Short mmCIF file of C-alpha atoms in Angstrom, two decimals:
data_model
loop_
_atom_site.label_atom_id
_atom_site.label_comp_id
_atom_site.label_asym_id
_atom_site.label_seq_id
_atom_site.Cartn_x
_atom_site.Cartn_y
_atom_site.Cartn_z
CA UNK A 7 10.93 17.31 -10.74
CA UNK A 8 11.48 15.00 -7.79
CA UNK A 9 8.79 13.13 -5.91
CA UNK A 10 7.31 14.69 -2.77
CA UNK A 11 8.84 11.95 -0.62
CA UNK A 12 12.32 12.98 -1.79
CA UNK A 13 11.71 16.67 -1.23
CA UNK A 14 10.19 16.35 2.22
CA UNK A 15 12.86 13.97 3.47
CA UNK A 16 15.75 16.12 2.26
CA UNK A 17 14.16 19.27 3.65
CA UNK A 18 13.79 17.62 7.04
CA UNK A 19 17.44 16.55 6.98
CA UNK A 20 18.62 20.03 5.99
CA UNK A 21 16.68 21.47 8.92
CA UNK A 22 18.55 19.33 11.40
CA UNK A 23 19.62 21.50 14.32
CA UNK A 24 23.19 20.24 13.92
CA UNK A 25 23.48 21.96 10.54
CA UNK A 26 25.61 25.11 10.55
CA UNK A 27 23.87 26.90 7.67
CA UNK A 28 20.15 27.61 8.10
CA UNK A 29 17.94 26.04 5.42
CA UNK A 30 14.99 27.76 3.76
CA UNK A 31 12.67 26.11 1.29
CA UNK A 32 12.18 28.57 -1.56
CA UNK A 33 10.29 26.50 -4.13
CA UNK A 34 7.26 28.49 -5.29
CA UNK A 35 7.82 30.72 -2.29
CA UNK A 36 8.89 34.36 -2.17
CA UNK A 37 10.97 34.33 0.98
CA UNK A 38 13.52 36.66 2.53
CA UNK A 39 15.62 34.65 4.96
CA UNK A 40 16.81 37.89 6.55
CA UNK A 41 20.37 36.63 6.88
CA UNK A 42 23.45 36.52 4.74
CA UNK A 43 24.50 32.88 5.22
CA UNK A 44 21.70 30.47 4.34
CA UNK A 45 20.91 27.64 1.95
CA UNK A 46 18.12 26.19 -0.14
CA UNK A 47 17.57 23.15 -2.37
CA UNK A 48 16.44 22.57 -5.93
CA UNK A 49 15.11 19.14 -6.92
CA UNK A 50 15.48 17.67 -10.37
CA UNK A 51 14.48 14.14 -11.40
CA UNK A 52 16.47 12.88 -14.35
CA UNK A 53 15.55 9.26 -14.93
CA UNK A 54 12.93 6.75 -13.95
CA UNK A 55 12.52 3.11 -14.69
CA UNK A 56 10.06 0.29 -14.05
CA UNK A 57 11.80 -2.33 -11.94
CA UNK A 58 9.41 -5.29 -11.66
CA UNK A 59 6.29 -6.89 -13.07
CA UNK A 60 4.49 -5.47 -10.02
CA UNK A 61 5.09 -1.94 -11.31
CA UNK A 62 7.75 -1.08 -8.73
CA UNK A 63 9.59 1.97 -10.02
CA UNK A 64 12.86 3.75 -9.46
CA UNK A 65 13.53 7.47 -9.76
CA UNK A 66 16.98 8.97 -10.05
CA UNK A 67 17.80 12.63 -9.93
CA UNK A 68 19.82 15.48 -8.66
CA UNK A 69 19.43 17.78 -5.70
CA UNK A 70 21.28 21.08 -5.90
CA UNK A 71 22.07 22.62 -2.53
CA UNK A 72 22.68 26.34 -2.99
CA UNK A 73 24.55 28.08 -0.24
CA UNK A 74 24.74 31.86 0.11
CA UNK A 75 27.51 33.48 2.16
CA UNK A 76 29.14 36.80 3.09
CA UNK A 77 30.27 38.66 -0.05
CA UNK A 78 33.79 39.91 -0.41
CA UNK A 79 35.38 37.85 2.41
CA UNK A 80 36.69 34.87 0.41
CA UNK A 81 35.48 31.28 0.46
CA UNK A 82 36.88 29.76 3.66
CA UNK A 83 34.03 30.77 5.94
CA UNK A 84 31.25 29.43 3.73
CA UNK A 85 33.07 26.32 2.54
CA UNK A 86 33.98 25.35 6.10
CA UNK A 87 30.29 25.47 6.98
CA UNK A 88 29.26 23.65 3.81
CA UNK A 89 31.71 20.81 4.28
CA UNK A 90 30.54 20.29 7.84
CA UNK A 91 26.86 20.27 6.85
CA UNK A 92 27.23 18.07 3.77
CA UNK A 93 29.23 15.53 5.81
CA UNK A 94 26.29 15.42 8.26
CA UNK A 95 23.83 15.09 5.38
CA UNK A 96 25.72 12.18 3.83
CA UNK A 97 25.38 10.27 7.10
CA UNK A 98 21.60 10.52 7.05
CA UNK A 99 19.62 7.36 6.28
CA UNK A 100 16.02 6.96 5.21
CA UNK A 101 14.47 4.62 7.81
CA UNK A 102 12.33 3.13 5.04
CA UNK A 103 15.42 2.52 2.88
CA UNK A 104 13.61 3.92 -0.17
CA UNK A 105 15.72 7.04 -0.68
CA UNK A 106 19.49 7.23 -0.81
CA UNK A 107 21.98 9.94 -1.68
CA UNK A 108 24.40 8.10 -3.95
CA UNK A 109 27.08 10.73 -4.44
CA UNK A 110 27.94 14.33 -3.74
CA UNK A 111 29.95 16.72 -5.85
CA UNK A 112 32.73 19.04 -4.79
CA UNK A 113 31.66 22.66 -4.12
CA UNK A 114 30.93 24.60 -7.27
CA UNK A 115 31.28 28.39 -7.21
CA UNK A 116 28.34 30.18 -8.80
CA UNK A 117 30.29 33.40 -9.02
CA UNK A 118 33.33 32.12 -10.95
CA UNK A 119 35.85 33.46 -8.46
CA UNK A 120 34.72 37.09 -8.64
CA UNK A 121 33.35 39.18 -5.79
CA UNK A 122 29.58 39.45 -6.06
CA UNK A 123 26.71 41.00 -4.14
CA UNK A 124 25.80 37.41 -3.29
CA UNK A 125 28.52 34.79 -2.89
CA UNK A 126 26.97 31.45 -3.74
CA UNK A 127 28.29 27.89 -3.85
CA UNK A 128 26.43 24.80 -5.02
CA UNK A 129 26.72 21.14 -4.04
CA UNK A 130 25.20 18.60 -6.43
CA UNK A 131 23.79 15.42 -4.91
CA UNK A 132 22.75 12.44 -7.02
CA UNK A 133 20.03 10.26 -5.54
CA UNK A 134 17.95 7.15 -6.09
CA UNK A 135 14.39 6.76 -4.87
CA UNK A 136 12.53 3.44 -4.96
CA UNK A 137 8.84 4.21 -5.27
CA UNK B 8 0.50 -10.07 -35.80
CA UNK B 9 0.20 -7.56 -33.01
CA UNK B 10 2.70 -7.50 -30.17
CA UNK B 11 1.12 -7.17 -26.74
CA UNK B 12 2.59 -5.41 -23.76
CA UNK B 13 3.73 -7.35 -20.70
CA UNK B 14 2.06 -4.79 -18.45
CA UNK B 15 -0.12 -6.51 -15.82
CA UNK B 16 1.77 -9.79 -16.26
CA UNK B 17 1.52 -11.81 -13.06
CA UNK B 18 3.92 -14.60 -12.15
CA UNK B 19 2.73 -16.76 -9.28
CA UNK B 20 3.67 -20.04 -7.61
CA UNK B 21 1.66 -22.12 -5.18
CA UNK B 22 2.63 -21.83 -1.55
CA UNK B 23 4.35 -24.72 0.18
CA UNK B 24 1.55 -24.83 2.78
CA UNK B 25 -1.22 -24.72 0.19
CA UNK B 26 -4.04 -27.19 0.81
CA UNK B 27 -5.90 -27.58 -2.47
CA UNK B 28 -9.57 -28.43 -2.50
CA UNK B 29 -10.44 -31.80 -4.01
CA UNK B 30 -13.31 -31.78 -6.49
CA UNK B 31 -15.00 -34.81 -8.04
CA UNK B 32 -16.62 -33.82 -11.33
CA UNK B 33 -19.86 -35.47 -12.35
CA UNK B 34 -18.67 -35.38 -15.93
CA UNK B 35 -16.06 -33.92 -18.27
CA UNK B 36 -17.04 -33.28 -21.86
CA UNK B 37 -15.14 -34.18 -24.99
CA UNK B 38 -14.66 -30.71 -26.35
CA UNK B 39 -12.16 -27.92 -26.79
CA UNK B 40 -12.03 -26.58 -24.16
CA UNK B 41 -13.29 -29.39 -21.97
CA UNK B 42 -16.31 -28.52 -19.86
CA UNK B 43 -16.30 -29.85 -16.30
CA UNK B 44 -19.75 -30.53 -14.85
CA UNK B 45 -20.19 -30.62 -11.09
CA UNK B 46 -23.09 -31.78 -8.93
CA UNK B 47 -25.98 -29.44 -8.21
CA UNK B 48 -24.76 -26.38 -6.32
CA UNK B 49 -21.20 -27.64 -6.06
CA UNK B 50 -19.68 -24.87 -8.16
CA UNK B 51 -21.11 -22.35 -5.75
CA UNK B 52 -20.19 -24.23 -2.59
CA UNK B 53 -16.68 -24.94 -3.81
CA UNK B 54 -16.14 -21.27 -4.60
CA UNK B 55 -14.26 -22.16 -7.77
CA UNK B 56 -13.41 -18.98 -9.66
CA UNK B 57 -12.06 -17.95 -13.04
CA UNK B 58 -8.27 -17.93 -12.87
CA UNK B 59 -7.96 -20.74 -10.30
CA UNK B 60 -5.21 -23.25 -11.01
CA UNK B 61 -6.24 -26.89 -11.07
CA UNK B 62 -4.55 -30.22 -11.62
CA UNK B 63 -6.48 -33.12 -13.08
CA UNK B 64 -6.07 -36.76 -12.05
CA UNK B 65 -7.32 -40.23 -12.94
CA UNK B 66 -10.05 -39.10 -15.33
CA UNK B 67 -8.99 -41.56 -18.00
CA UNK B 68 -8.43 -38.65 -20.37
CA UNK B 69 -4.78 -38.68 -21.35
CA UNK B 70 -4.91 -35.06 -22.51
CA UNK B 71 -5.95 -33.97 -19.00
CA UNK B 72 -4.47 -36.34 -16.44
CA UNK B 73 -1.42 -35.08 -14.61
CA UNK B 74 -1.62 -31.67 -16.20
CA UNK B 75 -2.11 -28.15 -14.90
CA UNK B 76 -4.96 -26.00 -16.18
CA UNK B 77 -6.57 -22.67 -15.43
CA UNK B 78 -10.30 -22.39 -14.78
CA UNK B 79 -12.47 -20.18 -16.96
CA UNK B 80 -16.15 -19.52 -17.69
CA UNK B 81 -17.39 -20.60 -14.29
CA UNK B 82 -21.17 -20.99 -14.52
CA UNK B 83 -22.84 -21.25 -11.13
CA UNK B 84 -26.24 -21.80 -12.74
CA UNK B 85 -25.19 -24.74 -14.88
CA UNK B 86 -22.57 -25.90 -12.33
CA UNK B 87 -19.88 -26.04 -14.96
CA UNK B 88 -16.51 -24.55 -15.69
CA UNK B 89 -13.96 -24.88 -18.46
CA UNK B 90 -10.30 -25.85 -18.46
CA UNK B 91 -8.36 -23.25 -20.46
CA UNK B 92 -6.38 -24.75 -23.28
CA UNK B 93 -7.80 -28.25 -22.87
CA UNK B 94 -8.91 -30.36 -25.81
CA UNK B 95 -10.56 -33.70 -25.14
CA UNK B 96 -12.17 -34.05 -28.56
CA UNK B 97 -9.92 -36.95 -29.52
CA UNK B 98 -10.32 -38.88 -26.28
CA UNK B 99 -11.68 -42.37 -26.80
CA UNK B 100 -11.96 -43.34 -23.15
CA UNK B 101 -14.97 -42.64 -20.98
CA UNK B 102 -14.56 -40.18 -18.15
CA UNK B 103 -13.97 -42.06 -14.91
CA UNK B 104 -16.39 -40.43 -12.51
CA UNK B 105 -15.27 -42.66 -9.63
CA UNK B 106 -11.54 -42.18 -9.63
CA UNK B 107 -11.43 -38.91 -11.51
CA UNK B 108 -10.67 -35.77 -9.56
CA UNK B 109 -9.48 -32.20 -9.71
CA UNK B 110 -7.32 -30.39 -7.19
CA UNK B 111 -8.12 -26.71 -7.05
CA UNK B 112 -5.78 -23.97 -5.83
CA UNK B 113 -7.26 -20.59 -4.99
CA UNK B 114 -5.63 -17.18 -5.02
CA UNK B 115 -4.97 -17.64 -1.29
CA UNK B 116 -2.79 -20.62 -2.22
CA UNK B 117 -0.59 -18.49 -4.46
CA UNK B 118 2.31 -16.15 -3.97
CA UNK B 119 2.70 -13.70 -6.81
CA UNK B 120 6.30 -12.76 -7.39
CA UNK B 121 7.44 -9.20 -8.09
CA UNK B 122 10.21 -10.23 -10.42
CA UNK B 123 12.41 -7.98 -12.49
CA UNK B 124 13.35 -10.77 -14.84
CA UNK B 125 11.84 -14.07 -15.97
CA UNK B 126 13.46 -16.12 -18.72
CA UNK B 127 12.55 -19.61 -19.86
CA UNK B 128 15.50 -21.65 -21.12
CA UNK B 129 14.11 -24.47 -23.20
CA UNK B 130 16.85 -26.49 -24.84
CA UNK B 131 16.50 -29.42 -27.17
CA UNK B 132 18.07 -32.72 -26.14
CA UNK B 133 21.56 -33.21 -27.43
CA UNK B 134 22.96 -36.20 -29.25
CA UNK B 135 25.86 -38.53 -28.57
CA UNK B 136 28.26 -39.27 -31.36
CA UNK B 137 28.76 -43.02 -32.00
CA UNK B 138 30.45 -42.59 -35.36
CA UNK B 139 32.51 -45.42 -36.85
CA UNK B 140 34.54 -45.77 -40.00
CA UNK B 141 31.47 -47.41 -41.51
CA UNK B 142 29.16 -44.60 -40.46
CA UNK B 143 31.07 -41.56 -39.24
CA UNK B 144 27.94 -39.50 -38.67
CA UNK B 145 26.03 -41.98 -36.50
CA UNK B 146 24.47 -40.56 -33.33
CA UNK B 147 22.24 -41.67 -30.51
CA UNK B 148 19.78 -39.48 -28.64
CA UNK B 149 21.29 -37.99 -25.51
CA UNK B 150 19.60 -37.39 -22.21
CA UNK B 151 16.77 -34.88 -22.33
CA UNK B 152 18.09 -31.44 -21.41
CA UNK B 153 16.61 -29.81 -18.40
CA UNK B 154 14.36 -26.83 -18.96
CA UNK B 155 15.04 -24.05 -16.51
CA UNK B 156 13.69 -20.64 -15.72
CA UNK B 157 16.04 -17.88 -14.63
CA UNK B 158 14.45 -15.21 -12.52
CA UNK B 159 15.48 -12.14 -10.57
CA UNK B 160 13.99 -9.59 -8.23
CA UNK B 161 14.74 -7.26 -5.33
CA UNK B 162 15.18 -8.42 -1.76
CA UNK B 163 12.43 -7.40 0.64
CA UNK B 164 12.21 -9.41 3.82
CA UNK B 165 8.70 -8.04 4.44
CA UNK B 166 7.48 -9.51 1.13
CA UNK B 167 5.76 -12.86 1.67
CA UNK B 168 6.59 -13.86 -1.90
CA UNK B 169 10.33 -13.50 -1.26
CA UNK B 170 9.98 -15.54 1.94
CA UNK B 171 8.12 -18.22 -0.05
CA UNK B 172 10.95 -18.38 -2.61
CA UNK B 173 13.47 -19.01 0.15
CA UNK B 174 11.22 -21.69 1.63
CA UNK B 175 10.77 -23.30 -1.79
CA UNK B 176 14.52 -23.51 -2.32
CA UNK B 177 14.96 -24.92 1.15
CA UNK B 178 12.31 -27.65 0.92
CA UNK B 179 12.88 -28.52 -2.75
CA UNK B 180 9.21 -29.41 -3.09
CA UNK B 181 7.31 -28.87 -6.30
CA UNK B 182 5.24 -25.76 -6.86
CA UNK B 183 2.68 -25.04 -9.54
CA UNK B 184 3.57 -22.09 -11.73
CA UNK B 185 1.02 -19.82 -13.38
CA UNK B 186 2.04 -16.84 -15.49
CA UNK B 187 -0.81 -14.59 -16.60
CA UNK B 188 -0.04 -13.04 -19.98
CA UNK B 189 -2.72 -10.36 -20.42
CA UNK B 190 -4.70 -11.03 -23.59
CA UNK B 191 -2.34 -13.92 -24.31
CA UNK B 192 -3.45 -16.74 -22.03
CA UNK B 193 -1.27 -18.44 -19.45
CA UNK B 194 1.99 -20.29 -19.03
CA UNK B 195 1.57 -23.17 -16.58
CA UNK B 196 3.82 -25.89 -15.29
CA UNK B 197 5.30 -27.60 -12.26
CA UNK B 198 8.61 -26.31 -10.93
CA UNK B 199 11.11 -26.60 -8.14
CA UNK B 200 13.28 -23.71 -6.98
CA UNK B 201 16.79 -25.06 -7.23
CA UNK B 202 18.91 -22.06 -6.34
CA UNK B 203 18.70 -18.52 -5.01
CA UNK B 204 21.65 -16.15 -5.01
CA UNK B 205 22.10 -12.52 -4.12
CA UNK B 206 23.51 -9.50 -5.92
CA UNK B 207 24.87 -6.66 -3.78
CA UNK B 208 25.90 -3.80 -6.07
CA UNK B 209 28.05 -0.89 -4.96
CA UNK B 210 25.08 1.36 -5.71
CA UNK B 211 21.50 0.24 -6.18
CA UNK B 212 19.05 -2.21 -4.69
CA UNK B 213 19.94 -5.54 -3.11
CA UNK B 214 18.74 -8.12 -5.60
CA UNK B 215 18.32 -11.85 -5.85
CA UNK B 216 18.61 -14.25 -8.75
CA UNK B 217 17.35 -17.76 -8.93
CA UNK B 218 16.63 -20.78 -11.04
CA UNK B 219 13.50 -22.86 -11.35
CA UNK B 220 13.74 -26.37 -12.73
CA UNK B 221 10.72 -27.54 -14.64
CA UNK B 222 9.30 -30.82 -13.40
CA UNK B 223 6.76 -30.93 -16.22
CA UNK B 224 6.59 -29.41 -19.66
CA UNK B 225 5.65 -25.76 -19.44
CA UNK B 226 2.56 -25.17 -21.53
CA UNK B 227 1.12 -22.02 -23.06
CA UNK B 228 -2.63 -22.40 -22.71
CA UNK B 229 -5.25 -20.04 -24.08
#
């Protein structure tokens, strides 16, 4: 799982008031957002490596942004909001220059094109964190 | 044979503004390692410490003069310390306690480098072919090849060690090099930083690469 620095920074970015879709942190937390369109994040570290003789280290991983939207009304509404928010997110910069989002994926439907009680779309972000 | 991890390896160079302390030993023994004896209380007042880098001059001991050593077994009671890796057992001269001296560099005189790579390139001198029909295989010794060290790290303008590397390349002055190999002694030598370049990948950290040129033989002392 990702370092705390990564999680806290991404959460703060996702809670930017300019974001269209409200963000709720759900890790180890039983929460009911009380709304249909909302998002959360899952953090997954994949690789880490020692960089220098001074024990500097690098962590690489994946952040999965999971967006929930109105069921049964197609994908345009949610994807429009997602693309706006992810574009904002990709412009964010860590002032300490230790964390960077390297790449983002295209939207990935969780519900395989079918109508579902919960319409969900995921965006996969790959990141690097210099500890 | 047991391989030992490089964890806790420290690679340090002396700072360009270092001002080493001059010591005048009362005596240096003929032993392996050589034991340096100072005047009463001088080990304490000098603050000399295990791990300090020293250079030795004008002692009359060929195995010591002009070389870099690391201090060990500092004894404030006996006012002595040892020079790691030294061996004066075969010296025939008498220690010159008038001209002889030691320059001592403390940890404050060092910048320890957070390198990602450190490679010593020691090449044997080549030969020049002077073959003739009488002796087609004749050769003469060529010029001694330069020994270099390639190194690399990550750029951090807040890191004093990175700033010191840039200064060292700029001034071209010699620096003492000490590499601590945990449980495996030290590599010591005299170097200049001859080039620094930068690597800017599409993704990843901004890095630098560089070359040190050895101005003396690099020695593994232990």
